[in-house]
Coordinates of C-alpha atoms in Angstrom, one line a residue:
X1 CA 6.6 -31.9 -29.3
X2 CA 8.9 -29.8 -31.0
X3 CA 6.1 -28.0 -33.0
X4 CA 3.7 -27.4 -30.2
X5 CA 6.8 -25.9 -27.9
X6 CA 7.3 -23.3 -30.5
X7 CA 3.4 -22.3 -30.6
X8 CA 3.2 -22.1 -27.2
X9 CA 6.4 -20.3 -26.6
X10 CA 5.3 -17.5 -28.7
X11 CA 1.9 -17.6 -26.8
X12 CA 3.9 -17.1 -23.8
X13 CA 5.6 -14.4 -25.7
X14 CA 2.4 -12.4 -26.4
X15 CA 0.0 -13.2 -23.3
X16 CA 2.7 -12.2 -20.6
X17 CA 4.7 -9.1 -22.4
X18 CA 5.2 -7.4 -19.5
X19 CA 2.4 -5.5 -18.2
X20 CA 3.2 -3.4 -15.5
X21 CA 0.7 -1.5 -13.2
X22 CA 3.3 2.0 -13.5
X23 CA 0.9 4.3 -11.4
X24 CA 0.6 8.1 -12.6
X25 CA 3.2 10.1 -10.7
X26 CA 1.8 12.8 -8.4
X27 CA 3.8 16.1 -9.5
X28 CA 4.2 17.1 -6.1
X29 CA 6.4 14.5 -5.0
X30 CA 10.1 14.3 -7.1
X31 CA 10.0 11.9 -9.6
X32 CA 13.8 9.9 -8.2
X33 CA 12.2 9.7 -4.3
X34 CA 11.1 6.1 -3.6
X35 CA 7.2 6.8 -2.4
X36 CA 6.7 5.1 1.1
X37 CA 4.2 2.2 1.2
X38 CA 1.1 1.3 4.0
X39 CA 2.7 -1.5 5.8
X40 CA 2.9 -2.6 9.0
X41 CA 5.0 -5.1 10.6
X42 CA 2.9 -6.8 12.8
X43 CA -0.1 -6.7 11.2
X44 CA 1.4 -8.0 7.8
X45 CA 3.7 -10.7 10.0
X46 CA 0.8 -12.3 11.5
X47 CA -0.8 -12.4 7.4
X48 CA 2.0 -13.5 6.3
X49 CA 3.1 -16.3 8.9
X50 CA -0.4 -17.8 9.0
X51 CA -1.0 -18.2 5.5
X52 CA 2.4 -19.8 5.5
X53 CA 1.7 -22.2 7.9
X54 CA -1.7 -22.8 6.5
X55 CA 0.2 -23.6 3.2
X56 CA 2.8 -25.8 4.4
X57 CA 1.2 -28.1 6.7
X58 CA -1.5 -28.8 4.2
X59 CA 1.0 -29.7 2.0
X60 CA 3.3 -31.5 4.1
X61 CA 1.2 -32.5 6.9
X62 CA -2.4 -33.1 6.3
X63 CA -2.2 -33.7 2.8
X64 CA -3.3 -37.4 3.1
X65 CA -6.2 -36.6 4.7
X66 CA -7.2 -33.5 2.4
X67 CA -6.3 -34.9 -0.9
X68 CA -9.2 -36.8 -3.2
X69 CA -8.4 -40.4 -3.2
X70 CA -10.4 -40.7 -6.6
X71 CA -10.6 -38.0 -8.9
X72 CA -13.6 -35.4 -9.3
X73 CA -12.7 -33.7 -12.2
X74 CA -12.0 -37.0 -14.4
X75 CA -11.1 -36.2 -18.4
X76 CA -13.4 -39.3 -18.9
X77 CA -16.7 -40.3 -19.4
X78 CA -19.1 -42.9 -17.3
X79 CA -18.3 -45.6 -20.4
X80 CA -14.7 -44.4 -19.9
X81 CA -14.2 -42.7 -22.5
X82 CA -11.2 -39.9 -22.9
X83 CA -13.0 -36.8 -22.7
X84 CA -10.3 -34.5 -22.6
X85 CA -10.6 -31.0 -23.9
X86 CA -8.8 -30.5 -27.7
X87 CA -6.4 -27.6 -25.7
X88 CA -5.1 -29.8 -23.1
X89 CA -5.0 -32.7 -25.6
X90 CA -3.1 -30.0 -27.9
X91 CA -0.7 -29.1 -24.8
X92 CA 0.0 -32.7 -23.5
X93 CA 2.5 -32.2 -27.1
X94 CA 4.9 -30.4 -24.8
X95 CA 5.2 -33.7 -22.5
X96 CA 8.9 -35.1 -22.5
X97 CA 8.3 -38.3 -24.4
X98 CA 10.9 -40.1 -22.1
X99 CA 10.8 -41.2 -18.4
X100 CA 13.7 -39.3 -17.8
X101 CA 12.9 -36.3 -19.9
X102 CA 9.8 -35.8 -17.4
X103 CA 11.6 -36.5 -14.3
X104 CA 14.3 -33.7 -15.6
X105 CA 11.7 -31.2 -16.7
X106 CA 10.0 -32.0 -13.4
X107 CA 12.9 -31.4 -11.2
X108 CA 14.0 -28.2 -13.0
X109 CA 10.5 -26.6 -12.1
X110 CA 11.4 -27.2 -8.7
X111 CA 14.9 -25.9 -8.9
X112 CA 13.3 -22.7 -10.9
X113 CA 9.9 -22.6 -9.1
X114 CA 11.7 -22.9 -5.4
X115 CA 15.0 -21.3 -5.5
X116 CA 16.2 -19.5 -8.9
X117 CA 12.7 -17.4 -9.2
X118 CA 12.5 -16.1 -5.9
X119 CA 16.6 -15.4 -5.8
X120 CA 15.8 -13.5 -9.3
X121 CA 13.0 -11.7 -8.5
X122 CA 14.0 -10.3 -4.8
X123 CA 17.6 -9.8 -6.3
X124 CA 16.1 -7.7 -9.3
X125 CA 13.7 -5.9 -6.7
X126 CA 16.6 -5.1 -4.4
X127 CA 18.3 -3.7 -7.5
X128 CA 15.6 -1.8 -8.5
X129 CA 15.5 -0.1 -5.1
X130 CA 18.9 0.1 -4.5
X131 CA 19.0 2.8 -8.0
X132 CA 16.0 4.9 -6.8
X133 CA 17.9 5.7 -3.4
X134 CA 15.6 3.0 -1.6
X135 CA 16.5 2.0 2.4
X136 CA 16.9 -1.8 2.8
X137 CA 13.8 -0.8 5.0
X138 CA 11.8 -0.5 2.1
X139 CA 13.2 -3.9 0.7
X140 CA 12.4 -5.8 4.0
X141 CA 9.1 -4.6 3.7
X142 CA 9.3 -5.2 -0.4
X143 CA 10.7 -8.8 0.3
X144 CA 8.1 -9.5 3.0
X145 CA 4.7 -7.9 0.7
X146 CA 6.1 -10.2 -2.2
X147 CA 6.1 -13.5 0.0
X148 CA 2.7 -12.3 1.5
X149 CA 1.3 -12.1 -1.9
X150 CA 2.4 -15.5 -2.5
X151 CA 1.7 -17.4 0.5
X152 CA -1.8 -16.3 0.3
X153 CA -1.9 -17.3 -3.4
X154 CA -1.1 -20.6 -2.6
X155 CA -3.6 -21.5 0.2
X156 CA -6.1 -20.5 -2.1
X157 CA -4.4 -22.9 -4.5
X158 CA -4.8 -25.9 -2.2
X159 CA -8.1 -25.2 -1.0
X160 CA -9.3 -24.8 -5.1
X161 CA -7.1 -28.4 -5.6
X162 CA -8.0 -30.3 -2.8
X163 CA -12.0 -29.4 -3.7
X164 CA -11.9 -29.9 -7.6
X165 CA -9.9 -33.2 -7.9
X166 CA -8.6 -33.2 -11.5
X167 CA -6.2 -35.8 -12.5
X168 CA -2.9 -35.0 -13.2
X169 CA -2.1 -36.1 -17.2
X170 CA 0.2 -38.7 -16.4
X171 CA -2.3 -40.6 -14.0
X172 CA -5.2 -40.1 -16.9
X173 CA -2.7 -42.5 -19.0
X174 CA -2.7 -45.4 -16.7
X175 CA -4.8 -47.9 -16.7
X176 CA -7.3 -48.2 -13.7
X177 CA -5.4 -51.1 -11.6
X178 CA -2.0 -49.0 -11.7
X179 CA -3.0 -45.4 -10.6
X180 CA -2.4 -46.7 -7.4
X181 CA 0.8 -47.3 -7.6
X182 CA 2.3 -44.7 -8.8
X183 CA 5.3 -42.5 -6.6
X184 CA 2.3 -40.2 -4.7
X185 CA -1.1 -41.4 -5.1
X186 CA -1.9 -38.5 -3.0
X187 CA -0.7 -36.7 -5.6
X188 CA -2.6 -37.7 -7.9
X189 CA -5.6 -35.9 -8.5
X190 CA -4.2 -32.2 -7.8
X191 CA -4.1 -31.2 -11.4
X192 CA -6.5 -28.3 -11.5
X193 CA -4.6 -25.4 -10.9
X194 CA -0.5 -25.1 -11.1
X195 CA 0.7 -24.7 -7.7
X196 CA 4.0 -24.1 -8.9
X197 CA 3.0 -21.0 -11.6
X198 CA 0.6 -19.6 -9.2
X199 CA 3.5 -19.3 -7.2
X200 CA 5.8 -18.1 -9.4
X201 CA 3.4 -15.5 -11.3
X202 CA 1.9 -14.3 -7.9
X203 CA 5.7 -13.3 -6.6
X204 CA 6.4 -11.7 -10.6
X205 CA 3.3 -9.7 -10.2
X206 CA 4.0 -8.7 -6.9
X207 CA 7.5 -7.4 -7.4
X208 CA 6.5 -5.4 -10.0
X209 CA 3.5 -4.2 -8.6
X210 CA 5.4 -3.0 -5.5
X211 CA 8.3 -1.2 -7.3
X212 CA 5.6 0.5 -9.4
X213 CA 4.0 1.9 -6.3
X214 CA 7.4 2.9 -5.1
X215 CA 8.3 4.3 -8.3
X216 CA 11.2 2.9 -8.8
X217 CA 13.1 4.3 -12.2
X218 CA 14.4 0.2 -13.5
X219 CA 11.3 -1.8 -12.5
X220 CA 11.3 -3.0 -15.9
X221 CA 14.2 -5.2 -14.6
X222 CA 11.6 -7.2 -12.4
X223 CA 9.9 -8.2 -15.4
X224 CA 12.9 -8.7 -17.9
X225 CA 13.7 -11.4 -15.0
X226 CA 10.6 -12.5 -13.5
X227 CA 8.1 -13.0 -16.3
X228 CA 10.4 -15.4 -18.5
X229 CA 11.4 -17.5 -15.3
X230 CA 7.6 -17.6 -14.2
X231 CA 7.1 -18.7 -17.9
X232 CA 9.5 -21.5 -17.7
X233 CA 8.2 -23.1 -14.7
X234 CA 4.5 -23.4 -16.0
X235 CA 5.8 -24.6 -19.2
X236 CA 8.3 -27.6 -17.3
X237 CA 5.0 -28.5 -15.3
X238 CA 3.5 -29.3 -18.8
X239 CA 7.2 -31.1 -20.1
X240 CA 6.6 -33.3 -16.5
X241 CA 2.9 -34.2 -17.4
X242 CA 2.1 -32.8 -14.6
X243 CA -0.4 -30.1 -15.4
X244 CA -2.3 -29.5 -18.6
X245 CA -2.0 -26.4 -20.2
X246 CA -5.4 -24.9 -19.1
X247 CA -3.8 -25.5 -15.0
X248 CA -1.0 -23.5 -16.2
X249 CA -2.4 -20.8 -17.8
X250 CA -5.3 -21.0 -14.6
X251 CA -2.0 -20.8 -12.2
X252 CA -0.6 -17.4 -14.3
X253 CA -3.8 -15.7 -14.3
X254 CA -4.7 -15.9 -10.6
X255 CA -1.2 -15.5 -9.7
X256 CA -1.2 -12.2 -11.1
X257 CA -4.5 -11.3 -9.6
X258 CA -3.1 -12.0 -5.8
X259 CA 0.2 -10.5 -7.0
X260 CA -1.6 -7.7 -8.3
X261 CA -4.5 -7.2 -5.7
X262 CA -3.1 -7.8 -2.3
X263 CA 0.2 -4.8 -2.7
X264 CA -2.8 -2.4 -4.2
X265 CA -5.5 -3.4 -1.9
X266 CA -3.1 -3.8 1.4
X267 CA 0.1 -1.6 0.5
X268 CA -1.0 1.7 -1.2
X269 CA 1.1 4.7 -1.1
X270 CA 0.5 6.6 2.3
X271 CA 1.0 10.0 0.5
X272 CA -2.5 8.8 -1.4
X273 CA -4.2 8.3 2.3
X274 CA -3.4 11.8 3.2
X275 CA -5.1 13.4 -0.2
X276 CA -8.6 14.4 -0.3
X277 CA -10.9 11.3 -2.2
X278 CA -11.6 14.5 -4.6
X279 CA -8.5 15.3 -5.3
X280 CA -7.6 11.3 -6.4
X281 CA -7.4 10.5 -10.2
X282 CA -8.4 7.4 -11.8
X283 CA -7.0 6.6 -15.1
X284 CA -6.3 4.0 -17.5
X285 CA -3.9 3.9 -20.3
X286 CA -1.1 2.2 -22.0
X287 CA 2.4 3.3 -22.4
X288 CA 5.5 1.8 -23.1
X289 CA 7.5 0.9 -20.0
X290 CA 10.8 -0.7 -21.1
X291 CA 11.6 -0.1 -24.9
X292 CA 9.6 0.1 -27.9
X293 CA 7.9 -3.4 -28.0
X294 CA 7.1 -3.7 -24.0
X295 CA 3.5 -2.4 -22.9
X296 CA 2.9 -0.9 -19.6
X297 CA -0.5 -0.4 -17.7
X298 CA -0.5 2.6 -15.9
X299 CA -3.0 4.1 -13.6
X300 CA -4.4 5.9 -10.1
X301 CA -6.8 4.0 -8.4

């Protein structure tokens, strides 16, 4: 266990440096002026409050009747035969070898995944702001694009679980009579991808996203906070044997993607609305954004 911790840590370490989508600043507008975002209150509330409701009563109200009784997505052949995958094989290393150690790596994804990454991320974005000269206006609205990112992440997560049916790792160990009778057999087969990282890395993303389209001066203080907290909750999920690695690292990447897409598809600057399509730039580049070792995307799209 100890061994495959350290080479996934410093997979982590590499995969999820801090890329941050720093859009090229428009020399017409002063550098220190937080740039005002599309938004809309009602528009975004009704978004926002339905996907939340979609997500919440599938999980806590029709989740019975939604869930696959028997897995889809199986790890085993028709002979029964374990045909698990030598990465996820590889990754179950990082599973707590102890009832107890699961149970406290499962509960401390919660307490991260539920409460300390959402504190750290709207606290950091809120800092961020507050330095640039931003109006707690502009954090509602920050606050409220972040959460609309991730409710949306997450119905997409349930719909993608509830059809695919993989078996969590824990529930692939047990023999055939006891998978029934384990704490949530509805539970079960929801494997395929990480709820709790698509959470976490769609809100990450988000933040960051949003504070680079505002230009705020420390957004490389959502990162330093969000990314290693996002981190930490995919790799508990694995120290629960709860996911394998490949739900994880599914969870991260399209996490980012609806953190990334929905503030740059639904939030653009409105300063970029009133330029001439001619006038736009597109660019791509990297460029350090925090320090010498962090690497920033930046571009005009």
């Amino acid at each position: 266990m100890t061994a495959s911790f350290r080479t996934l840590t410093a997979l982590w370490l590499v995969l999820l440096a801090p890329l941050s989508p720093a859009l090229a600043q428009d020399p017409s507008v002063p550098q220190d002026t937080p740039r005002a975002l599309r938004f809309d209150w009602t528009r975004d509330g009704v978004i926002t409050g339905a996907a939340g409701v979609l997500w919440i009563s599938s999980e806590s109200v029709f989740k019975s009747s939604l869930a696959p009784a028997q897995c889809r997505w199986c790890d085993r052949a028709p002979d029964g035969t374990d045909t698990l995958n030598r990465l996820d094989r590889w990754g179950r290393g990082l599973a707590g070898n102890t009832p107890e150690s699961r149970k406290r790596a499962d509960t401390w994804s919660n307490v991260i995944g539920f409460a300390g990454l959402p504190l750290g991320v709207l606290g950091a974005q809120y800092a961020a702001g507050r330095s640039s000269g931003a109006s707690r206006e502009f954090f509602a609205q920050d606050a409220t694009i972040i959460v609309e990112s991730a409710v949306i992440a997450s119905v997409v997560n349930q719909a993608v679980k509830f059809t695919v049916g993989r078996e969590r790792p824990f529930v692939h160990q047990l023999p055939d009579d006891a998978k029934g009778l384990t704490a949530h057999p509805t539970d079960n087969n929801l494997s395929f991808y990480s709820g709790h990282t698509n959470l976490a890395f769609s809100m990450v993303v988000s933040a960051g996203t949003v504070a680079a389209l505002r230009g705020y001066k420390h957004q490389g203080l959502i990162w330093g906070v969000g990314l290693p907290l996002a981190a930490s909750v995919g790799l508990l999920r694995m120290g629960a044997d709860k996911h394998y690695l490949s739900d994880v690292l599914t969870g991260a990447v399209i996490g980012s993607a609806f953190g990334a897409a929905v503030p740059l598809l639904l939030h653009g600057r409105t300063d970029d609305d009133a330029r001439p399509n001619a006038a736009r730039t597109s660019s791509l580049s990297l460029s350090p954004s925090v320090g010498r070792q962090v690497v920033g995307v930046s571009g005009a799209f």
